[in-house]
Amino acid sequence: MDKSKERVAEILIKGRNSAKMLQNLLRRKVDNDGSVSVDNIVMEIMGSFVDSLSVLNSFHTGKFCRVPVSPHMGLACSLDRVLEFCSEETGKNLTLGVRKRRGSYKRRTIDSRVKTSCTIEDGYSWRKYGQKEILNSKFPRCYFRCTHKHVLGCKALKQVQKLEDETNMLHITYFGYHTCSPSNTFSHHGGVLDRKNSKIYHNLLDNPLTITNVQINPSLEKDPSSPKDTESLTTLVWKEIMINDLECFKNYGILSDIPFANVFIS
DNA sequence: TCAATTTGACCCAC
DNA sequence: GTGGGTCAAATTGA
């Protein structure tokens, strides 16, 4: 192995040892409350290091050894993932002598919300990553991702296309949900958002503003107590509503039964 | 200098 | 084979 690869190996070994130490610390801490999930997480982390070292060694030997990671994970190891990791750590583009394949381009058919708006602003910080001319469309489609994609891992995306009528309105499609916070958000965490107790509601009474978005924490869709009708939920979530319509949302069970909601004020 | 945008190329689902 | 989503180098601008 050359110097840079030796350095990567050192970093990986150090990370593996740190993960082991963390496992020991956490194990002591969680034994009392009976939790066992920490072991699986740490095993996954350590498995990544073991696999990475294995692949790194294959640069030298020309062979890629698949190493069992844990009883839960089997033998799987993504070569692309390890190459990416090693390249980031070393600042060098490590390859196996062939052009690195790009990621998957699976088309999104679910989890999308559509709205029409006169402005592109929605309280979040977006970064444009592409623009395409669309067949039979007068205007191009612009592609945006969350600015915090790499820092916070936020996977929210949106597409914006100008409507072909005289209104200058924008057709906006959102994919995925923000896991970061918008810049101008009032947040309500826990309990019931209702007329009497909601600070947000009183704020709105004092200020005749428009509620532009109510975003449901995506993890709630797996919660048996959350609304079952995802279709109407996602449609309504992105509908522009006036303050007077707040009661309407309660009737749909969207605001009243969820433990987490963000209300964005424009 | 660095972050954001532009834009041609790449890639994959249809 | 084509259309559209994404990448990433080049360019722009603060």
PDB file of C-alpha atoms in Angstrom, chain A:
ATOM      1  CA  MET A   1       0.000   0.000   0.000  1.00  0.00           C
ATOM      2  CA  ASP A   2       1.278   3.519  -0.701  1.00  0.00           C
ATOM      3  CA  LYS A   3       1.430   6.298   1.884  1.00  0.00           C
ATOM      4  CA  SER A   4      -2.043   7.757   1.284  1.00  0.00           C
ATOM      5  CA  LYS A   5      -3.691   4.357   1.583  1.00  0.00           C
ATOM      6  CA  GLU A   6      -1.733   3.631   4.754  1.00  0.00           C
ATOM      7  CA  ARG A   7      -3.046   6.915   6.113  1.00  0.00           C
ATOM      8  CA  VAL A   8      -6.644   5.930   5.235  1.00  0.00           C
ATOM      9  CA  ALA A   9      -6.101   2.602   6.968  1.00  0.00           C
ATOM     10  CA  GLU A  10      -4.843   4.390  10.078  1.00  0.00           C
ATOM     11  CA  ILE A  11      -7.922   6.649  10.109  1.00  0.00           C
ATOM     12  CA  LEU A  12     -10.263   3.678   9.685  1.00  0.00           C
ATOM     13  CA  ILE A  13      -8.565   1.696  12.462  1.00  0.00           C
ATOM     14  CA  LYS A  14      -8.806   4.701  14.753  1.00  0.00           C
ATOM     15  CA  GLY A  15     -12.503   5.068  13.916  1.00  0.00           C
ATOM     16  CA  ARG A  16     -13.108   1.372  14.524  1.00  0.00           C
ATOM     17  CA  ASN A  17     -11.439   1.554  17.930  1.00  0.00           C
ATOM     18  CA  SER A  18     -13.442   4.665  18.833  1.00  0.00           C
ATOM     19  CA  ALA A  19     -16.672   2.898  17.869  1.00  0.00           C
ATOM     20  CA  LYS A  20     -15.677  -0.015  20.082  1.00  0.00           C
ATOM     21  CA  MET A  21     -15.035   2.330  23.013  1.00  0.00           C
ATOM     22  CA  LEU A  22     -18.395   4.034  22.394  1.00  0.00           C
ATOM     23  CA  GLN A  23     -20.093   0.658  22.380  1.00  0.00           C
ATOM     24  CA  ASN A  24     -18.597  -0.203  25.765  1.00  0.00           C
ATOM     25  CA  LEU A  25     -19.627   3.139  27.228  1.00  0.00           C
ATOM     26  CA  LEU A  26     -23.186   2.978  25.874  1.00  0.00           C
ATOM     27  CA  ARG A  27     -23.647  -0.637  26.871  1.00  0.00           C
ATOM     28  CA  ARG A  28     -22.996   0.255  30.491  1.00  0.00           C
ATOM     29  CA  LYS A  29     -25.380   3.162  30.243  1.00  0.00           C
ATOM     30  CA  VAL A  30     -28.335   1.429  28.588  1.00  0.00           C
ATOM     31  CA  ASP A  31     -28.251  -1.908  30.389  1.00  0.00           C
ATOM     32  CA  ASN A  32     -30.373  -0.411  33.157  1.00  0.00           C
ATOM     33  CA  ASP A  33     -33.300   0.486  30.933  1.00  0.00           C
ATOM     34  CA  GLY A  34     -33.100  -2.708  28.929  1.00  0.00           C
ATOM     35  CA  SER A  35     -32.329  -1.111  25.573  1.00  0.00           C
ATOM     36  CA  VAL A  36     -30.473  -3.282  23.058  1.00  0.00           C
ATOM     37  CA  SER A  37     -30.589  -1.168  19.891  1.00  0.00           C
ATOM     38  CA  VAL A  38     -27.251   0.536  20.604  1.00  0.00           C
ATOM     39  CA  ASP A  39     -25.393  -2.694  19.924  1.00  0.00           C
ATOM     40  CA  ASN A  40     -26.869  -2.961  16.445  1.00  0.00           C
ATOM     41  CA  ILE A  41     -25.978   0.628  15.593  1.00  0.00           C
ATOM     42  CA  VAL A  42     -22.411   0.273  16.813  1.00  0.00           C
ATOM     43  CA  MET A  43     -22.080  -3.049  15.036  1.00  0.00           C
ATOM     44  CA  GLU A  44     -23.153  -1.322  11.840  1.00  0.00           C
ATOM     45  CA  ILE A  45     -20.576   1.427  12.338  1.00  0.00           C
ATOM     46  CA  MET A  46     -17.856  -1.073  13.087  1.00  0.00           C
ATOM     47  CA  GLY A  47     -18.912  -3.184  10.145  1.00  0.00           C
ATOM     48  CA  SER A  48     -18.347  -0.195   7.878  1.00  0.00           C
ATOM     49  CA  PHE A  49     -14.797   0.147   9.152  1.00  0.00           C
ATOM     50  CA  VAL A  50     -14.121  -3.560   8.769  1.00  0.00           C
ATOM     51  CA  ASP A  51     -15.483  -3.548   5.218  1.00  0.00           C
ATOM     52  CA  SER A  52     -13.592  -0.378   4.344  1.00  0.00           C
ATOM     53  CA  LEU A  53     -10.317  -1.846   5.528  1.00  0.00           C
ATOM     54  CA  SER A  54     -11.041  -4.972   3.591  1.00  0.00           C
ATOM     55  CA  VAL A  55     -11.663  -3.048   0.372  1.00  0.00           C
ATOM     56  CA  LEU A  56      -8.654  -0.830   0.993  1.00  0.00           C
ATOM     57  CA  ASN A  57      -6.548  -3.927   1.290  1.00  0.00           C
ATOM     58  CA  SER A  58      -7.981  -5.093  -2.026  1.00  0.00           C
ATOM     59  CA  PHE A  59      -6.326  -2.083  -3.722  1.00  0.00           C
ATOM     60  CA  HIS A  60      -3.074  -3.750  -2.818  1.00  0.00           C
ATOM     61  CA  THR A  61      -3.981  -7.372  -3.309  1.00  0.00           C
ATOM     62  CA  GLY A  62      -6.359  -6.915  -6.229  1.00  0.00           C
ATOM     63  CA  LYS A  63      -9.018  -8.897  -4.390  1.00  0.00           C
ATOM     64  CA  PHE A  64     -12.092  -7.664  -2.594  1.00  0.00           C
ATOM     65  CA  CYS A  65     -12.919  -9.709   0.488  1.00  0.00           C
ATOM     66  CA  ARG A  66     -16.463  -9.588   1.753  1.00  0.00           C
ATOM     67  CA  VAL A  67     -16.468  -9.599   5.524  1.00  0.00           C
ATOM     68  CA  PRO A  68     -19.407 -10.593   7.707  1.00  0.00           C
ATOM     69  CA  VAL A  69     -20.473  -7.487   9.614  1.00  0.00           C
ATOM     70  CA  SER A  70     -23.078  -8.756  12.013  1.00  0.00           C
ATOM     71  CA  PRO A  71     -25.721 -11.456  12.155  1.00  0.00           C
ATOM     72  CA  HIS A  72     -28.264  -8.785  11.161  1.00  0.00           C
ATOM     73  CA  MET A  73     -26.389  -7.326   8.212  1.00  0.00           C
ATOM     74  CA  GLY A  74     -25.103 -10.385   6.403  1.00  0.00           C
ATOM     75  CA  LEU A  75     -22.235 -10.017   3.943  1.00  0.00           C
ATOM     76  CA  ALA A  76     -23.243  -6.882   2.112  1.00  0.00           C
ATOM     77  CA  CYS A  77     -20.785  -4.080   1.483  1.00  0.00           C
ATOM     78  CA  SER A  78     -21.113  -1.216  -0.992  1.00  0.00           C
ATOM     79  CA  LEU A  79     -17.873  -0.655  -2.866  1.00  0.00           C
ATOM     80  CA  ASP A  80     -19.003   2.756  -4.085  1.00  0.00           C
ATOM     81  CA  ARG A  81     -19.759   3.825  -0.524  1.00  0.00           C
ATOM     82  CA  VAL A  82     -16.322   2.806   0.706  1.00  0.00           C
ATOM     83  CA  LEU A  83     -14.549   4.473  -2.207  1.00  0.00           C
ATOM     84  CA  GLU A  84     -16.486   7.639  -1.539  1.00  0.00           C
ATOM     85  CA  PHE A  85     -15.574   7.507   2.149  1.00  0.00           C
ATOM     86  CA  CYS A  86     -11.883   6.911   1.457  1.00  0.00           C
ATOM     87  CA  SER A  87     -11.810   9.693  -1.139  1.00  0.00           C
ATOM     88  CA  GLU A  88     -13.354  12.149   1.308  1.00  0.00           C
ATOM     89  CA  GLU A  89     -10.936  11.194   4.056  1.00  0.00           C
ATOM     90  CA  THR A  90      -7.850  11.521   1.868  1.00  0.00           C
ATOM     91  CA  GLY A  91      -9.031  14.342  -0.350  1.00  0.00           C
ATOM     92  CA  LYS A  92      -8.071  12.180  -3.319  1.00  0.00           C
ATOM     93  CA  ASN A  93     -10.221  10.560  -5.938  1.00  0.00           C
ATOM     94  CA  LEU A  94      -9.717   6.869  -5.236  1.00  0.00           C
ATOM     95  CA  THR A  95     -10.960   4.514  -7.900  1.00  0.00           C
ATOM     96  CA  LEU A  96     -10.370   0.955  -8.963  1.00  0.00           C
ATOM     97  CA  GLY A  97      -9.193   2.091 -12.360  1.00  0.00           C
ATOM     98  CA  VAL A  98     -12.648   2.429 -13.875  1.00  0.00           C
ATOM     99  CA  ARG A  99     -14.903   5.441 -14.111  1.00  0.00           C
ATOM    100  CA  LYS A 100     -16.933   5.883 -10.932  1.00  0.00           C
ATOM    101  CA  ARG A 101     -20.620   5.296 -11.563  1.00  0.00           C
ATOM    102  CA  ARG A 102     -23.016   7.953 -10.472  1.00  0.00           C
ATOM    103  CA  GLY A 103     -25.853   7.364  -8.096  1.00  0.00           C
ATOM    104  CA  SER A 104     -29.228   5.905  -8.848  1.00  0.00           C
ATOM    105  CA  TYR A 105     -31.683   8.020 -10.803  1.00  0.00           C
ATOM    106  CA  LYS A 106     -34.855   6.346  -9.642  1.00  0.00           C
ATOM    107  CA  ARG A 107     -37.842   8.471 -10.526  1.00  0.00           C
ATOM    108  CA  ARG A 108     -39.993   9.652  -7.687  1.00  0.00           C
ATOM    109  CA  THR A 109     -43.612   8.629  -7.973  1.00  0.00           C
ATOM    110  CA  ILE A 110     -44.694   8.891  -4.343  1.00  0.00           C
ATOM    111  CA  ASP A 111     -44.418  11.342  -1.491  1.00  0.00           C
ATOM    112  CA  SER A 112     -44.857  14.434  -3.629  1.00  0.00           C
ATOM    113  CA  ARG A 113     -46.916  17.531  -2.904  1.00  0.00           C
ATOM    114  CA  VAL A 114     -47.926  20.072  -5.489  1.00  0.00           C
ATOM    115  CA  LYS A 115     -48.825  23.696  -5.047  1.00  0.00           C
ATOM    116  CA  THR A 116     -49.258  26.756  -7.201  1.00  0.00           C
ATOM    117  CA  SER A 117     -47.732  29.961  -5.974  1.00  0.00           C
ATOM    118  CA  CYS A 118     -46.750  33.385  -7.205  1.00  0.00           C
ATOM    119  CA  THR A 119     -43.448  33.185  -5.342  1.00  0.00           C
ATOM    120  CA  ILE A 120     -40.675  30.664  -5.036  1.00  0.00           C
ATOM    121  CA  GLU A 121     -40.163  31.560  -1.378  1.00  0.00           C
ATOM    122  CA  ASP A 122     -41.466  29.083   1.198  1.00  0.00           C
ATOM    123  CA  GLY A 123     -39.367  29.772   4.264  1.00  0.00           C
ATOM    124  CA  TYR A 124     -36.681  27.224   3.488  1.00  0.00           C
ATOM    125  CA  SER A 125     -33.258  27.693   2.016  1.00  0.00           C
ATOM    126  CA  TRP A 126     -32.911  26.017  -1.402  1.00  0.00           C
ATOM    127  CA  ARG A 127     -30.025  25.529  -3.757  1.00  0.00           C
ATOM    128  CA  LYS A 128     -30.560  25.153  -7.476  1.00  0.00           C
ATOM    129  CA  TYR A 129     -28.822  22.132  -8.952  1.00  0.00           C
ATOM    130  CA  GLY A 130     -30.272  21.891 -12.404  1.00  0.00           C
ATOM    131  CA  GLN A 131     -32.564  23.226 -15.089  1.00  0.00           C
ATOM    132  CA  LYS A 132     -34.126  21.420 -18.025  1.00  0.00           C
ATOM    133  CA  GLU A 133     -36.096  22.307 -21.092  1.00  0.00           C
ATOM    134  CA  ILE A 134     -39.247  20.208 -20.943  1.00  0.00           C
ATOM    135  CA  LEU A 135     -40.846  18.809 -24.057  1.00  0.00           C
ATOM    136  CA  ASN A 136     -43.899  20.808 -25.198  1.00  0.00           C
ATOM    137  CA  SER A 137     -43.355  23.332 -22.408  1.00  0.00           C
ATOM    138  CA  LYS A 138     -42.610  26.985 -23.015  1.00  0.00           C
ATOM    139  CA  PHE A 139     -40.662  27.370 -19.783  1.00  0.00           C
ATOM    140  CA  PRO A 140     -37.824  25.285 -18.328  1.00  0.00           C
ATOM    141  CA  ARG A 141     -38.151  23.250 -15.141  1.00  0.00           C
ATOM    142  CA  CYS A 142     -35.758  24.193 -12.334  1.00  0.00           C
ATOM    143  CA  TYR A 143     -34.482  21.700  -9.793  1.00  0.00           C
ATOM    144  CA  PHE A 144     -33.715  22.611  -6.199  1.00  0.00           C
ATOM    145  CA  ARG A 145     -32.364  20.704  -3.217  1.00  0.00           C
ATOM    146  CA  CYS A 146     -32.181  21.804   0.393  1.00  0.00           C
ATOM    147  CA  THR A 147     -29.110  23.967   1.039  1.00  0.00           C
ATOM    148  CA  HIS A 148     -28.382  21.809   4.098  1.00  0.00           C
ATOM    149  CA  LYS A 149     -28.343  18.536   2.167  1.00  0.00           C
ATOM    150  CA  HIS A 150     -24.687  17.797   2.850  1.00  0.00           C
ATOM    151  CA  VAL A 151     -24.351  19.428   6.284  1.00  0.00           C
ATOM    152  CA  LEU A 152     -27.581  18.157   7.883  1.00  0.00           C
ATOM    153  CA  GLY A 153     -28.486  15.399   5.497  1.00  0.00           C
ATOM    154  CA  CYS A 154     -31.789  17.044   4.609  1.00  0.00           C
ATOM    155  CA  LYS A 155     -33.245  15.241   1.569  1.00  0.00           C
ATOM    156  CA  ALA A 156     -35.998  17.679   0.597  1.00  0.00           C
ATOM    157  CA  LEU A 157     -36.226  18.509  -3.111  1.00  0.00           C
ATOM    158  CA  LYS A 158     -38.461  20.712  -5.162  1.00  0.00           C
ATOM    159  CA  GLN A 159     -39.145  21.401  -8.815  1.00  0.00           C
ATOM    160  CA  VAL A 160     -40.371  24.746 -10.054  1.00  0.00           C
ATOM    161  CA  GLN A 161     -41.901  25.467 -13.436  1.00  0.00           C
ATOM    162  CA  LYS A 162     -43.666  28.579 -14.640  1.00  0.00           C
ATOM    163  CA  LEU A 163     -47.248  28.007 -15.736  1.00  0.00           C
ATOM    164  CA  GLU A 164     -48.000  28.651 -19.380  1.00  0.00           C
ATOM    165  CA  ASP A 165     -50.893  31.011 -18.744  1.00  0.00           C
ATOM    166  CA  GLU A 166     -50.857  34.760 -18.273  1.00  0.00           C
ATOM    167  CA  THR A 167     -50.813  34.630 -14.473  1.00  0.00           C
ATOM    168  CA  ASN A 168     -47.045  34.256 -13.986  1.00  0.00           C
ATOM    169  CA  MET A 169     -47.823  31.636 -11.341  1.00  0.00           C
ATOM    170  CA  LEU A 170     -45.355  28.899 -10.506  1.00  0.00           C
ATOM    171  CA  HIS A 171     -46.120  25.198 -10.395  1.00  0.00           C
ATOM    172  CA  ILE A 172     -44.082  23.822  -7.477  1.00  0.00           C
ATOM    173  CA  THR A 173     -43.637  20.141  -6.653  1.00  0.00           C
ATOM    174  CA  TYR A 174     -42.026  19.065  -3.389  1.00  0.00           C
ATOM    175  CA  PHE A 175     -40.364  15.677  -2.839  1.00  0.00           C
ATOM    176  CA  GLY A 176     -39.447  14.358   0.581  1.00  0.00           C
ATOM    177  CA  TYR A 177     -39.547  16.352   3.792  1.00  0.00           C
ATOM    178  CA  HIS A 178     -37.178  18.759   5.447  1.00  0.00           C
ATOM    179  CA  THR A 179     -35.278  17.394   8.415  1.00  0.00           C
ATOM    180  CA  CYS A 180     -33.760  20.832   8.983  1.00  0.00           C
ATOM    181  CA  SER A 181     -35.500  23.971  10.230  1.00  0.00           C
ATOM    182  CA  PRO A 182     -36.803  26.725   7.976  1.00  0.00           C
ATOM    183  CA  SER A 183     -35.596  30.265   8.590  1.00  0.00           C
ATOM    184  CA  ASN A 184     -38.995  31.763   9.501  1.00  0.00           C
ATOM    185  CA  THR A 185     -40.805  29.037  11.366  1.00  0.00           C
ATOM    186  CA  PHE A 186     -43.035  28.961  14.371  1.00  0.00           C
ATOM    187  CA  SER A 187     -42.896  25.434  15.698  1.00  0.00           C
ATOM    188  CA  HIS A 188     -45.337  23.583  17.838  1.00  0.00           C
ATOM    189  CA  HIS A 189     -44.022  20.424  19.442  1.00  0.00           C
ATOM    190  CA  GLY A 190     -46.167  17.975  21.336  1.00  0.00           C
ATOM    191  CA  GLY A 191     -49.783  17.888  22.415  1.00  0.00           C
ATOM    192  CA  VAL A 192     -52.705  19.479  20.722  1.00  0.00           C
ATOM    193  CA  LEU A 193     -52.605  22.596  18.645  1.00  0.00           C
ATOM    194  CA  ASP A 194     -55.914  24.220  19.455  1.00  0.00           C
ATOM    195  CA  ARG A 195     -57.572  27.603  19.764  1.00  0.00           C
ATOM    196  CA  LYS A 196     -57.200  28.043  23.502  1.00  0.00           C
ATOM    197  CA  ASN A 197     -53.699  26.752  24.105  1.00  0.00           C
ATOM    198  CA  SER A 198     -51.831  27.458  20.927  1.00  0.00           C
ATOM    199  CA  LYS A 199     -49.383  30.289  21.090  1.00  0.00           C
ATOM    200  CA  ILE A 200     -49.244  30.177  17.332  1.00  0.00           C
ATOM    201  CA  TYR A 201     -52.951  30.684  17.036  1.00  0.00           C
ATOM    202  CA  HIS A 202     -52.889  33.744  19.239  1.00  0.00           C
ATOM    203  CA  ASN A 203     -50.008  35.151  17.277  1.00  0.00           C
ATOM    204  CA  LEU A 204     -52.026  34.727  14.156  1.00  0.00           C
ATOM    205  CA  LEU A 205     -55.057  36.402  15.659  1.00  0.00           C
ATOM    206  CA  ASP A 206     -52.924  39.427  16.392  1.00  0.00           C
ATOM    207  CA  ASN A 207     -51.445  39.393  12.921  1.00  0.00           C
ATOM    208  CA  PRO A 208     -53.736  38.757   9.944  1.00  0.00           C
ATOM    209  CA  LEU A 209     -51.268  36.524   8.133  1.00  0.00           C
ATOM    210  CA  THR A 210     -51.602  33.569   5.825  1.00  0.00           C
ATOM    211  CA  ILE A 211     -50.576  30.087   6.843  1.00  0.00           C
ATOM    212  CA  THR A 212     -48.699  28.776   3.852  1.00  0.00           C
ATOM    213  CA  ASN A 213     -47.623  25.331   4.940  1.00  0.00           C
ATOM    214  CA  VAL A 214     -48.254  22.822   7.645  1.00  0.00           C
ATOM    215  CA  GLN A 215     -45.664  20.078   7.473  1.00  0.00           C
ATOM    216  CA  ILE A 216     -46.173  16.755   9.130  1.00  0.00           C
ATOM    217  CA  ASN A 217     -43.141  15.039  10.568  1.00  0.00           C
ATOM    218  CA  PRO A 218     -42.724  12.170   8.053  1.00  0.00           C
ATOM    219  CA  SER A 219     -42.096   9.606  10.785  1.00  0.00           C
ATOM    220  CA  LEU A 220     -45.679  10.137  11.911  1.00  0.00           C
ATOM    221  CA  GLU A 221     -46.991   8.502   8.774  1.00  0.00           C
ATOM    222  CA  LYS A 222     -45.774   5.240  10.263  1.00  0.00           C
ATOM    223  CA  ASP A 223     -47.447   6.047  13.542  1.00  0.00           C
ATOM    224  CA  PRO A 224     -50.733   4.133  13.915  1.00  0.00           C
ATOM    225  CA  SER A 225     -52.256   7.104  15.717  1.00  0.00           C
ATOM    226  CA  SER A 226     -51.532   9.521  12.886  1.00  0.00           C
ATOM    227  CA  PRO A 227     -54.087  10.233  10.144  1.00  0.00           C
ATOM    228  CA  LYS A 228     -54.525   7.244   7.848  1.00  0.00           C
ATOM    229  CA  ASP A 229     -55.555   9.097   4.740  1.00  0.00           C
ATOM    230  CA  THR A 230     -52.139  10.064   3.423  1.00  0.00           C
ATOM    231  CA  GLU A 231     -53.539  11.266   0.120  1.00  0.00           C
ATOM    232  CA  SER A 232     -55.813  13.902   1.615  1.00  0.00           C
ATOM    233  CA  LEU A 233     -53.194  14.707   4.217  1.00  0.00           C
ATOM    234  CA  THR A 234     -50.450  15.476   1.729  1.00  0.00           C
ATOM    235  CA  THR A 235     -52.839  17.386  -0.482  1.00  0.00           C
ATOM    236  CA  LEU A 236     -54.026  19.540   2.370  1.00  0.00           C
ATOM    237  CA  VAL A 237     -50.616  19.979   3.929  1.00  0.00           C
ATOM    238  CA  TRP A 238     -49.463  22.200   1.133  1.00  0.00           C
ATOM    239  CA  LYS A 239     -52.699  24.024   0.467  1.00  0.00           C
ATOM    240  CA  GLU A 240     -52.623  27.715   1.238  1.00  0.00           C
ATOM    241  CA  ILE A 241     -55.140  28.493   3.960  1.00  0.00           C
ATOM    242  CA  MET A 242     -56.251  31.656   5.670  1.00  0.00           C
ATOM    243  CA  ILE A 243     -56.429  31.962   9.430  1.00  0.00           C
ATOM    244  CA  ASN A 244     -60.182  31.379   9.271  1.00  0.00           C
ATOM    245  CA  ASP A 245     -59.558  27.954   7.826  1.00  0.00           C
ATOM    246  CA  LEU A 246     -57.666  26.690  10.861  1.00  0.00           C
ATOM    247  CA  GLU A 247     -60.844  25.104  12.169  1.00  0.00           C
ATOM    248  CA  CYS A 248     -61.168  23.300   8.860  1.00  0.00           C
ATOM    249  CA  PHE A 249     -57.788  21.667   9.431  1.00  0.00           C
ATOM    250  CA  LYS A 250     -58.848  20.548  12.875  1.00  0.00           C
ATOM    251  CA  ASN A 251     -61.894  18.909  11.383  1.00  0.00           C
ATOM    252  CA  TYR A 252     -59.677  16.862   9.132  1.00  0.00           C
ATOM    253  CA  GLY A 253     -57.734  15.716  12.165  1.00  0.00           C
ATOM    254  CA  ILE A 254     -54.504  17.082  10.795  1.00  0.00           C
ATOM    255  CA  LEU A 255     -53.670  19.534  13.531  1.00  0.00           C
ATOM    256  CA  SER A 256     -55.477  17.969  16.425  1.00  0.00           C
ATOM    257  CA  ASP A 257     -53.907  14.511  16.633  1.00  0.00           C
ATOM    258  CA  ILE A 258     -50.297  14.991  15.731  1.00  0.00           C
ATOM    259  CA  PRO A 259     -47.433  15.391  18.167  1.00  0.00           C
ATOM    260  CA  PHE A 260     -45.378  17.576  15.839  1.00  0.00           C
ATOM    261  CA  ALA A 261     -46.253  20.278  13.380  1.00  0.00           C
ATOM    262  CA  ASN A 262     -44.570  23.264  11.836  1.00  0.00           C
ATOM    263  CA  VAL A 263     -46.670  26.223  10.790  1.00  0.00           C
ATOM    264  CA  PHE A 264     -44.908  28.558   8.430  1.00  0.00           C
ATOM    265  CA  ILE A 265     -45.959  32.153   8.381  1.00  0.00           C
ATOM    266  CA  SER A 266     -45.552  34.349   5.335  1.00  0.00           C
TER     267      SER A 266
END
